[in-house]
PDB file of N, CA and C and ligand atoms in Angstrom:
ATOM      1  N   MET Z   8     -29.768  -3.980 -18.411  1.00  0.00           N
ATOM      2  CA  MET Z   8     -28.797  -2.957 -18.060  1.00  0.00           C
ATOM      3  C   MET Z   8     -28.985  -2.525 -16.610  1.00  0.00           C
ATOM      4  N   LYS Z   9     -27.928  -2.592 -15.845  1.00  0.00           N
ATOM      5  CA  LYS Z   9     -28.080  -2.255 -14.435  1.00  0.00           C
ATOM      6  C   LYS Z   9     -27.956  -0.759 -14.204  1.00  0.00           C
ATOM      7  N   HIS Z  10     -28.606  -0.336 -13.151  1.00  0.00           N
ATOM      8  CA  HIS Z  10     -28.553   1.082 -12.816  1.00  0.00           C
ATOM      9  C   HIS Z  10     -27.138   1.473 -12.422  1.00  0.00           C
ATOM     10  N   ASN Z  11     -26.816   2.680 -12.730  1.00  0.00           N
ATOM     11  CA  ASN Z  11     -25.513   3.190 -12.346  1.00  0.00           C
ATOM     12  C   ASN Z  11     -25.622   3.918 -11.008  1.00  0.00           C
ATOM     13  N   HIS Z  12     -25.097   3.263  -9.969  1.00  0.00           N
ATOM     14  CA  HIS Z  12     -25.150   3.871  -8.639  1.00  0.00           C
ATOM     15  C   HIS Z  12     -23.836   4.554  -8.280  1.00  0.00           C
ATOM     16  N   ASP Z  13     -22.985   4.692  -9.271  1.00  0.00           N
ATOM     17  CA  ASP Z  13     -21.685   5.284  -8.970  1.00  0.00           C
ATOM     18  C   ASP Z  13     -21.840   6.683  -8.384  1.00  0.00           C
ATOM     19  N   LEU Z  14     -21.099   6.894  -7.325  1.00  0.00           N
ATOM     20  CA  LEU Z  14     -21.090   8.221  -6.722  1.00  0.00           C
ATOM     21  C   LEU Z  14     -20.112   9.106  -7.466  1.00  0.00           C
ATOM     22  N   ARG Z  15     -20.351  10.377  -7.379  1.00  0.00           N
ATOM     23  CA  ARG Z  15     -19.365  11.314  -7.889  1.00  0.00           C
ATOM     24  C   ARG Z  15     -18.367  11.629  -6.781  1.00  0.00           C
ATOM     25  N   CYS Z  16     -17.248  12.229  -7.194  1.00  0.00           N
ATOM     26  CA  CYS Z  16     -16.209  12.571  -6.218  1.00  0.00           C
ATOM     27  C   CYS Z  16     -16.772  13.494  -5.129  1.00  0.00           C
ATOM     28  N   GLU Z  17     -17.632  14.436  -5.531  1.00  0.00           N
ATOM     29  CA  GLU Z  17     -18.196  15.373  -4.551  1.00  0.00           C
ATOM     30  C   GLU Z  17     -19.007  14.618  -3.497  1.00  0.00           C
ATOM     31  N   ASP Z  18     -19.718  13.575  -3.947  1.00  0.00           N
ATOM     32  CA  ASP Z  18     -20.518  12.801  -3.002  1.00  0.00           C
ATOM     33  C   ASP Z  18     -19.621  12.095  -1.998  1.00  0.00           C
ATOM     34  N   LEU Z  19     -18.542  11.535  -2.522  1.00  0.00           N
ATOM     35  CA  LEU Z  19     -17.627  10.837  -1.631  1.00  0.00           C
ATOM     36  C   LEU Z  19     -16.999  11.803  -0.638  1.00  0.00           C
ATOM     37  N   LEU Z  20     -16.505  12.924  -1.165  1.00  0.00           N
ATOM     38  CA  LEU Z  20     -15.809  13.865  -0.290  1.00  0.00           C
ATOM     39  C   LEU Z  20     -16.770  14.455   0.747  1.00  0.00           C
ATOM     40  N   GLY Z  21     -18.019  14.668   0.350  1.00  0.00           N
ATOM     41  CA  GLY Z  21     -19.000  15.225   1.273  1.00  0.00           C
ATOM     42  C   GLY Z  21     -19.355  14.280   2.400  1.00  0.00           C
ATOM     43  N   ASN Z  22     -19.178  12.970   2.144  1.00  0.00           N
ATOM     44  CA  ASN Z  22     -19.517  11.972   3.154  1.00  0.00           C
ATOM     45  C   ASN Z  22     -18.293  11.401   3.854  1.00  0.00           C
ATOM     46  N   LEU Z  23     -17.133  11.925   3.483  1.00  0.00           N
ATOM     47  CA  LEU Z  23     -15.894  11.273   3.907  1.00  0.00           C
ATOM     48  C   LEU Z  23     -15.750  11.174   5.426  1.00  0.00           C
ATOM     49  N   SER Z  24     -16.027  12.279   6.131  1.00  0.00           N
ATOM     50  CA  SER Z  24     -15.803  12.249   7.579  1.00  0.00           C
ATOM     51  C   SER Z  24     -16.785  11.295   8.261  1.00  0.00           C
ATOM     52  N   ASN Z  25     -18.037  11.279   7.779  1.00  0.00           N
ATOM     53  CA  ASN Z  25     -19.012  10.347   8.343  1.00  0.00           C
ATOM     54  C   ASN Z  25     -18.632   8.904   8.033  1.00  0.00           C
ATOM     55  N   PHE Z  26     -18.093   8.713   6.839  1.00  0.00           N
ATOM     56  CA  PHE Z  26     -17.655   7.384   6.430  1.00  0.00           C
ATOM     57  C   PHE Z  26     -16.541   6.887   7.354  1.00  0.00           C
ATOM     58  N   ILE Z  27     -15.571   7.742   7.593  1.00  0.00           N
ATOM     59  CA  ILE Z  27     -14.441   7.363   8.443  1.00  0.00           C
ATOM     60  C   ILE Z  27     -14.912   7.135   9.878  1.00  0.00           C
ATOM     61  N   ASP Z  28     -15.891   7.934  10.307  1.00  0.00           N
ATOM     62  CA  ASP Z  28     -16.412   7.781  11.665  1.00  0.00           C
ATOM     63  C   ASP Z  28     -17.337   6.570  11.804  1.00  0.00           C
ATOM     64  N   GLY Z  29     -17.648   5.925  10.671  1.00  0.00           N
ATOM     65  CA  GLY Z  29     -18.516   4.757  10.718  1.00  0.00           C
ATOM     66  C   GLY Z  29     -19.972   5.112  10.941  1.00  0.00           C
ATOM     67  N   GLU Z  30     -20.372   6.308  10.496  1.00  0.00           N
ATOM     68  CA  GLU Z  30     -21.738   6.769  10.757  1.00  0.00           C
ATOM     69  C   GLU Z  30     -22.674   6.584   9.559  1.00  0.00           C
ATOM     70  N   LEU Z  31     -22.157   6.002   8.471  1.00  0.00           N
ATOM     71  CA  LEU Z  31     -22.993   5.797   7.297  1.00  0.00           C
ATOM     72  C   LEU Z  31     -23.534   4.377   7.283  1.00  0.00           C
ATOM     73  N   ASP Z  32     -24.699   4.205   6.627  1.00  0.00           N
ATOM     74  CA  ASP Z  32     -25.220   2.848   6.546  1.00  0.00           C
ATOM     75  C   ASP Z  32     -24.384   2.033   5.556  1.00  0.00           C
ATOM     76  N   GLU Z  33     -24.496   0.727   5.686  1.00  0.00           N
ATOM     77  CA  GLU Z  33     -23.583  -0.168   4.982  1.00  0.00           C
ATOM     78  C   GLU Z  33     -23.698  -0.040   3.460  1.00  0.00           C
ATOM     79  N   GLY Z  34     -24.922   0.214   2.976  1.00  0.00           N
ATOM     80  CA  GLY Z  34     -25.097   0.352   1.535  1.00  0.00           C
ATOM     81  C   GLY Z  34     -24.310   1.516   0.968  1.00  0.00           C
ATOM     82  N   LEU Z  35     -24.344   2.633   1.675  1.00  0.00           N
ATOM     83  CA  LEU Z  35     -23.614   3.815   1.212  1.00  0.00           C
ATOM     84  C   LEU Z  35     -22.110   3.593   1.344  1.00  0.00           C
ATOM     85  N   CYS Z  36     -21.700   2.918   2.416  1.00  0.00           N
ATOM     86  CA  CYS Z  36     -20.274   2.588   2.590  1.00  0.00           C
ATOM     87  C   CYS Z  36     -19.781   1.774   1.393  1.00  0.00           C
ATOM     88  N   ASP Z  37     -20.587   0.818   0.962  1.00  0.00           N
ATOM     89  CA  ASP Z  37     -20.204  -0.013  -0.182  1.00  0.00           C
ATOM     90  C   ASP Z  37     -20.023   0.848  -1.428  1.00  0.00           C
ATOM     91  N   GLN Z  38     -20.941   1.790  -1.623  1.00  0.00           N
ATOM     92  CA  GLN Z  38     -20.836   2.659  -2.799  1.00  0.00           C
ATOM     93  C   GLN Z  38     -19.578   3.514  -2.746  1.00  0.00           C
ATOM     94  N   LEU Z  39     -19.261   3.994  -1.539  1.00  0.00           N
ATOM     95  CA  LEU Z  39     -18.052   4.814  -1.405  1.00  0.00           C
ATOM     96  C   LEU Z  39     -16.814   3.970  -1.690  1.00  0.00           C
ATOM     97  N   ARG Z  40     -16.807   2.736  -1.167  1.00  0.00           N
ATOM     98  CA  ARG Z  40     -15.654   1.868  -1.405  1.00  0.00           C
ATOM     99  C   ARG Z  40     -15.525   1.559  -2.894  1.00  0.00           C
ATOM    100  N   GLN Z  41     -16.662   1.311  -3.537  1.00  0.00           N
ATOM    101  CA  GLN Z  41     -16.617   0.999  -4.965  1.00  0.00           C
ATOM    102  C   GLN Z  41     -16.111   2.185  -5.768  1.00  0.00           C
ATOM    103  N   HIS Z  42     -16.501   3.373  -5.346  1.00  0.00           N
ATOM    104  CA  HIS Z  42     -16.010   4.567  -6.040  1.00  0.00           C
ATOM    105  C   HIS Z  42     -14.492   4.649  -5.915  1.00  0.00           C
ATOM    106  N   MET Z  43     -13.987   4.376  -4.719  1.00  0.00           N
ATOM    107  CA  MET Z  43     -12.548   4.504  -4.500  1.00  0.00           C
ATOM    108  C   MET Z  43     -11.749   3.462  -5.272  1.00  0.00           C
ATOM    109  N   VAL Z  44     -12.377   2.309  -5.549  1.00  0.00           N
ATOM    110  CA  VAL Z  44     -11.691   1.291  -6.342  1.00  0.00           C
ATOM    111  C   VAL Z  44     -11.334   1.847  -7.715  1.00  0.00           C
ATOM    112  N   GLY Z  45     -12.253   2.662  -8.253  1.00  0.00           N
ATOM    113  CA  GLY Z  45     -12.027   3.162  -9.599  1.00  0.00           C
ATOM    114  C   GLY Z  45     -11.532   4.592  -9.664  1.00  0.00           C
ATOM    115  N   CYS Z  46     -11.341   5.232  -8.530  1.00  0.00           N
ATOM    116  CA  CYS Z  46     -10.978   6.652  -8.541  1.00  0.00           C
ATOM    117  C   CYS Z  46      -9.752   6.876  -7.665  1.00  0.00           C
ATOM    118  N   GLU Z  47      -8.622   7.059  -8.311  1.00  0.00           N
ATOM    119  CA  GLU Z  47      -7.385   7.201  -7.556  1.00  0.00           C
ATOM    120  C   GLU Z  47      -7.371   8.489  -6.738  1.00  0.00           C
ATOM    121  N   ASP Z  48      -7.947   9.554  -7.288  1.00  0.00           N
ATOM    122  CA  ASP Z  48      -7.970  10.824  -6.564  1.00  0.00           C
ATOM    123  C   ASP Z  48      -8.620  10.660  -5.194  1.00  0.00           C
ATOM    124  N   CYS Z  49      -9.772   9.992  -5.171  1.00  0.00           N
ATOM    125  CA  CYS Z  49     -10.488   9.834  -3.914  1.00  0.00           C
ATOM    126  C   CYS Z  49      -9.753   8.874  -2.979  1.00  0.00           C
ATOM    127  N   ARG Z  50      -9.086   7.885  -3.562  1.00  0.00           N
ATOM    128  CA  ARG Z  50      -8.272   6.989  -2.723  1.00  0.00           C
ATOM    129  C   ARG Z  50      -7.188   7.768  -1.997  1.00  0.00           C
ATOM    130  N   VAL Z  51      -6.551   8.666  -2.734  1.00  0.00           N
ATOM    131  CA  VAL Z  51      -5.467   9.468  -2.138  1.00  0.00           C
ATOM    132  C   VAL Z  51      -6.021  10.353  -1.031  1.00  0.00           C
ATOM    133  N   VAL Z  52      -7.161  10.996  -1.307  1.00  0.00           N
ATOM    134  CA  VAL Z  52      -7.762  11.873  -0.301  1.00  0.00           C
ATOM    135  C   VAL Z  52      -8.166  11.066   0.924  1.00  0.00           C
ATOM    136  N   PHE Z  53      -8.793   9.914   0.692  1.00  0.00           N
ATOM    137  CA  PHE Z  53      -9.225   9.059   1.802  1.00  0.00           C
ATOM    138  C   PHE Z  53      -8.027   8.621   2.629  1.00  0.00           C
ATOM    139  N   ASP Z  54      -6.990   8.176   1.926  1.00  0.00           N
ATOM    140  CA  ASP Z  54      -5.787   7.686   2.600  1.00  0.00           C
ATOM    141  C   ASP Z  54      -5.153   8.797   3.430  1.00  0.00           C
ATOM    142  N   THR Z  55      -5.037   9.973   2.826  1.00  0.00           N
ATOM    143  CA  THR Z  55      -4.418  11.102   3.526  1.00  0.00           C
ATOM    144  C   THR Z  55      -5.257  11.519   4.720  1.00  0.00           C
ATOM    145  N   THR Z  56      -6.587  11.521   4.535  1.00  0.00           N
ATOM    146  CA  THR Z  56      -7.475  11.956   5.613  1.00  0.00           C
ATOM    147  C   THR Z  56      -7.417  10.992   6.796  1.00  0.00           C
ATOM    148  N   THR Z  57      -7.456   9.691   6.512  1.00  0.00           N
ATOM    149  CA  THR Z  57      -7.418   8.728   7.613  1.00  0.00           C
ATOM    150  C   THR Z  57      -6.088   8.810   8.356  1.00  0.00           C
ATOM    151  N   ARG Z  58      -5.006   9.003   7.581  1.00  0.00           N
ATOM    152  CA  ARG Z  58      -3.703   9.121   8.244  1.00  0.00           C
ATOM    153  C   ARG Z  58      -3.623  10.383   9.073  1.00  0.00           C
ATOM    154  N   THR Z  59      -4.237  11.466   8.556  1.00  0.00           N
ATOM    155  CA  THR Z  59      -4.225  12.730   9.288  1.00  0.00           C
ATOM    156  C   THR Z  59      -5.004  12.606  10.595  1.00  0.00           C
ATOM    157  N   ILE Z  60      -6.185  11.973  10.504  1.00  0.00           N
ATOM    158  CA  ILE Z  60      -6.999  11.782  11.704  1.00  0.00           C
ATOM    159  C   ILE Z  60      -6.235  10.929  12.719  1.00  0.00           C
ATOM    160  N   TYR Z  61      -5.616   9.869  12.223  1.00  0.00           N
ATOM    161  CA  TYR Z  61      -4.833   9.009  13.091  1.00  0.00           C
ATOM    162  C   TYR Z  61      -3.726   9.807  13.772  1.00  0.00           C
ATOM    163  N   LEU Z  62      -3.088  10.660  12.978  1.00  0.00           N
ATOM    164  CA  LEU Z  62      -1.980  11.446  13.507  1.00  0.00           C
ATOM    165  C   LEU Z  62      -2.473  12.437  14.559  1.00  0.00           C
ATOM    166  N   TYR Z  63      -3.607  13.086  14.273  1.00  0.00           N
ATOM    167  CA  TYR Z  63      -4.153  14.029  15.245  1.00  0.00           C
ATOM    168  C   TYR Z  63      -4.506  13.315  16.540  1.00  0.00           C
ATOM    169  N   GLN Z  64      -5.092  12.128  16.415  1.00  0.00           N
ATOM    170  CA  GLN Z  64      -5.442  11.370  17.620  1.00  0.00           C
ATOM    171  C   GLN Z  64      -4.190  10.991  18.383  1.00  0.00           C
ATOM    172  N   THR Z  65      -3.164  10.581  17.631  1.00  0.00           N
ATOM    173  CA  THR Z  65      -1.920  10.179  18.273  1.00  0.00           C
ATOM    174  C   THR Z  65      -1.278  11.357  18.992  1.00  0.00           C
ATOM    175  N   THR Z  66      -1.220  12.501  18.308  1.00  0.00           N
ATOM    176  CA  THR Z  66      -0.565  13.650  18.927  1.00  0.00           C
ATOM    177  C   THR Z  66      -1.422  14.232  20.051  1.00  0.00           C
ATOM    178  N   ALA Z  67      -2.750  14.083  19.943  1.00  0.00           N
ATOM    179  CA  ALA Z  67      -3.621  14.573  21.006  1.00  0.00           C
ATOM    180  C   ALA Z  67      -3.394  13.779  22.287  1.00  0.00           C
ATOM    181  N   MET Z  68      -3.058  12.515  22.118  1.00  0.00           N
ATOM    182  CA  MET Z  68      -2.781  11.684  23.288  1.00  0.00           C
ATOM    183  C   MET Z  68      -1.367  11.911  23.811  1.00  0.00           C
ATOM    184  N   ARG Z  69      -0.571  12.620  23.006  1.00  0.00           N
ATOM    185  CA  ARG Z  69       0.818  12.856  23.388  1.00  0.00           C
ATOM    186  C   ARG Z  69       1.105  14.353  23.391  1.00  0.00           C
ATOM    187  N   PRO Z  70       0.516  15.082  24.317  1.00  0.00           N
ATOM    188  CA  PRO Z  70       0.734  16.533  24.351  1.00  0.00           C
ATOM    189  C   PRO Z  70       2.183  16.892  24.634  1.00  0.00           C
ATOM    190  N   ASP Z  71       2.954  15.918  25.107  1.00  0.00           N
ATOM    191  CA  ASP Z  71       4.355  16.183  25.424  1.00  0.00           C
ATOM    192  C   ASP Z  71       5.257  16.011  24.214  1.00  0.00           C
ATOM    193  N   LEU Z  72       4.642  15.627  23.068  1.00  0.00           N
ATOM    194  CA  LEU Z  72       5.430  15.401  21.853  1.00  0.00           C
ATOM    195  C   LEU Z  72       6.095  16.706  21.405  1.00  0.00           C
ATOM    196  N   PRO Z  73       7.413  16.684  21.235  1.00  0.00           N
ATOM    197  CA  PRO Z  73       8.095  17.920  20.807  1.00  0.00           C
ATOM    198  C   PRO Z  73       7.588  18.402  19.455  1.00  0.00           C
ATOM    199  N   ASN Z  74       7.549  19.713  19.273  1.00  0.00           N
ATOM    200  CA  ASN Z  74       7.007  20.276  18.035  1.00  0.00           C
ATOM    201  C   ASN Z  74       7.758  19.816  16.794  1.00  0.00           C
ATOM    202  N   ASP Z  75       9.071  19.654  16.900  1.00  0.00           N
ATOM    203  CA  ASP Z  75       9.811  19.267  15.704  1.00  0.00           C
ATOM    204  C   ASP Z  75       9.471  17.838  15.300  1.00  0.00           C
ATOM    205  N   VAL Z  76       9.217  16.986  16.277  1.00  0.00           N
ATOM    206  CA  VAL Z  76       8.793  15.613  15.962  1.00  0.00           C
ATOM    207  C   VAL Z  76       7.431  15.646  15.291  1.00  0.00           C
ATOM    208  N   ARG Z  77       6.544  16.458  15.845  1.00  0.00           N
ATOM    209  CA  ARG Z  77       5.204  16.596  15.284  1.00  0.00           C
ATOM    210  C   ARG Z  77       5.275  17.073  13.824  1.00  0.00           C
ATOM    211  N   GLU Z  78       6.111  18.072  13.601  1.00  0.00           N
ATOM    212  CA  GLU Z  78       6.232  18.608  12.250  1.00  0.00           C
ATOM    213  C   GLU Z  78       6.770  17.570  11.276  1.00  0.00           C
ATOM    214  N   ARG Z  79       7.735  16.781  11.748  1.00  0.00           N
ATOM    215  CA  ARG Z  79       8.283  15.748  10.861  1.00  0.00           C
ATOM    216  C   ARG Z  79       7.224  14.704  10.525  1.00  0.00           C
ATOM    217  N   LEU Z  80       6.373  14.382  11.512  1.00  0.00           N
ATOM    218  CA  LEU Z  80       5.286  13.442  11.258  1.00  0.00           C
ATOM    219  C   LEU Z  80       4.354  13.983  10.178  1.00  0.00           C
ATOM    220  N   PHE Z  81       4.012  15.250  10.302  1.00  0.00           N
ATOM    221  CA  PHE Z  81       3.113  15.841   9.319  1.00  0.00           C
ATOM    222  C   PHE Z  81       3.772  15.918   7.943  1.00  0.00           C
ATOM    223  N   ASP Z  82       5.070  16.217   7.943  1.00  0.00           N
ATOM    224  CA  ASP Z  82       5.803  16.242   6.666  1.00  0.00           C
ATOM    225  C   ASP Z  82       5.734  14.878   5.996  1.00  0.00           C
ATOM    226  N   LYS Z  83       5.879  13.838   6.793  1.00  0.00           N
ATOM    227  CA  LYS Z  83       5.882  12.481   6.257  1.00  0.00           C
ATOM    228  C   LYS Z  83       4.587  12.153   5.537  1.00  0.00           C
ATOM    229  N   LEU Z  84       3.513  12.781   5.975  1.00  0.00           N
ATOM    230  CA  LEU Z  84       2.210  12.481   5.390  1.00  0.00           C
ATOM    231  C   LEU Z  84       2.002  13.167   4.048  1.00  0.00           C
ATOM    232  N   ASN Z  85       2.969  13.999   3.647  1.00  0.00           N
ATOM    233  CA  ASN Z  85       2.845  14.704   2.367  1.00  0.00           C
ATOM    234  C   ASN Z  85       1.543  15.482   2.280  1.00  0.00           C
ATOM    235  N   LEU Z  86       1.248  16.204   3.326  1.00  0.00           N
ATOM    236  CA  LEU Z  86      -0.013  16.942   3.339  1.00  0.00           C
ATOM    237  C   LEU Z  86      -0.044  18.032   2.274  1.00  0.00           C
ATOM    238  N   ASP Z  87       1.122  18.405   1.773  1.00  0.00           N
ATOM    239  CA  ASP Z  87       1.139  19.399   0.703  1.00  0.00           C
ATOM    240  C   ASP Z  87       0.372  18.907  -0.519  1.00  0.00           C
ATOM    241  N   ASP Z  88       0.426  17.593  -0.767  1.00  0.00           N
ATOM    242  CA  ASP Z  88      -0.331  17.037  -1.888  1.00  0.00           C
ATOM    243  C   ASP Z  88      -1.797  17.388  -1.771  1.00  0.00           C
ATOM    244  N   LEU Z  89      -2.312  17.209  -0.572  1.00  0.00           N
ATOM    245  CA  LEU Z  89      -3.730  17.461  -0.344  1.00  0.00           C
ATOM    246  C   LEU Z  89      -4.032  18.953  -0.464  1.00  0.00           C
ATOM    247  N   LYS Z  90      -3.154  19.760   0.079  1.00  0.00           N
ATOM    248  CA  LYS Z  90      -3.356  21.204   0.003  1.00  0.00           C
ATOM    249  C   LYS Z  90      -3.402  21.660  -1.451  1.00  0.00           C
ATOM    250  N   ASN Z  91      -2.465  21.148  -2.266  1.00  0.00           N
ATOM    251  CA  ASN Z  91      -2.440  21.542  -3.668  1.00  0.00           C
ATOM    252  C   ASN Z  91      -3.714  21.120  -4.385  1.00  0.00           C
ATOM    253  N   LYS Z  92      -4.208  19.931  -4.021  1.00  0.00           N
ATOM    254  CA  LYS Z  92      -5.400  19.404  -4.665  1.00  0.00           C
ATOM    255  C   LYS Z  92      -6.603  20.295  -4.389  1.00  0.00           C
ATOM    256  N   ASN Z  93      -6.655  20.831  -3.161  1.00  0.00           N
ATOM    257  CA  ASN Z  93      -7.800  21.643  -2.781  1.00  0.00           C
ATOM    258  C   ASN Z  93      -7.647  23.098  -3.214  1.00  0.00           C
ATOM    259  N   ALA Z  94      -6.449  23.451  -3.676  1.00  0.00           N
ATOM    260  CA  ALA Z  94      -6.198  24.859  -4.013  1.00  0.00           C
ATOM    261  C   ALA Z  94      -6.968  25.265  -5.261  1.00  0.00           C
TER     262      ALA Z  94
HETATM  263 ZN1   ZN W 111     -13.541  10.212  -6.967  1.00  0.00          ZN
END
């Protein structure tokens, strides 16, 4: 019987920013990826977070971006889903 190295959702979420930044060692990255294979909730959070970071980076490079365009971009990401999840 093999050991169960499955992470819990809290473990994944607690390491999420480091994971996205590439600051975790490869073994832990593998565990996080394996968790996401079987956990749709964490996949959604990961997906939303990476898109949000991408969007922030994009808008940070484009300070001239009109606010209404920015808002539409954020709307597209369905960030309300994430907000509700954390509520
Ligand atoms: Zn999970």
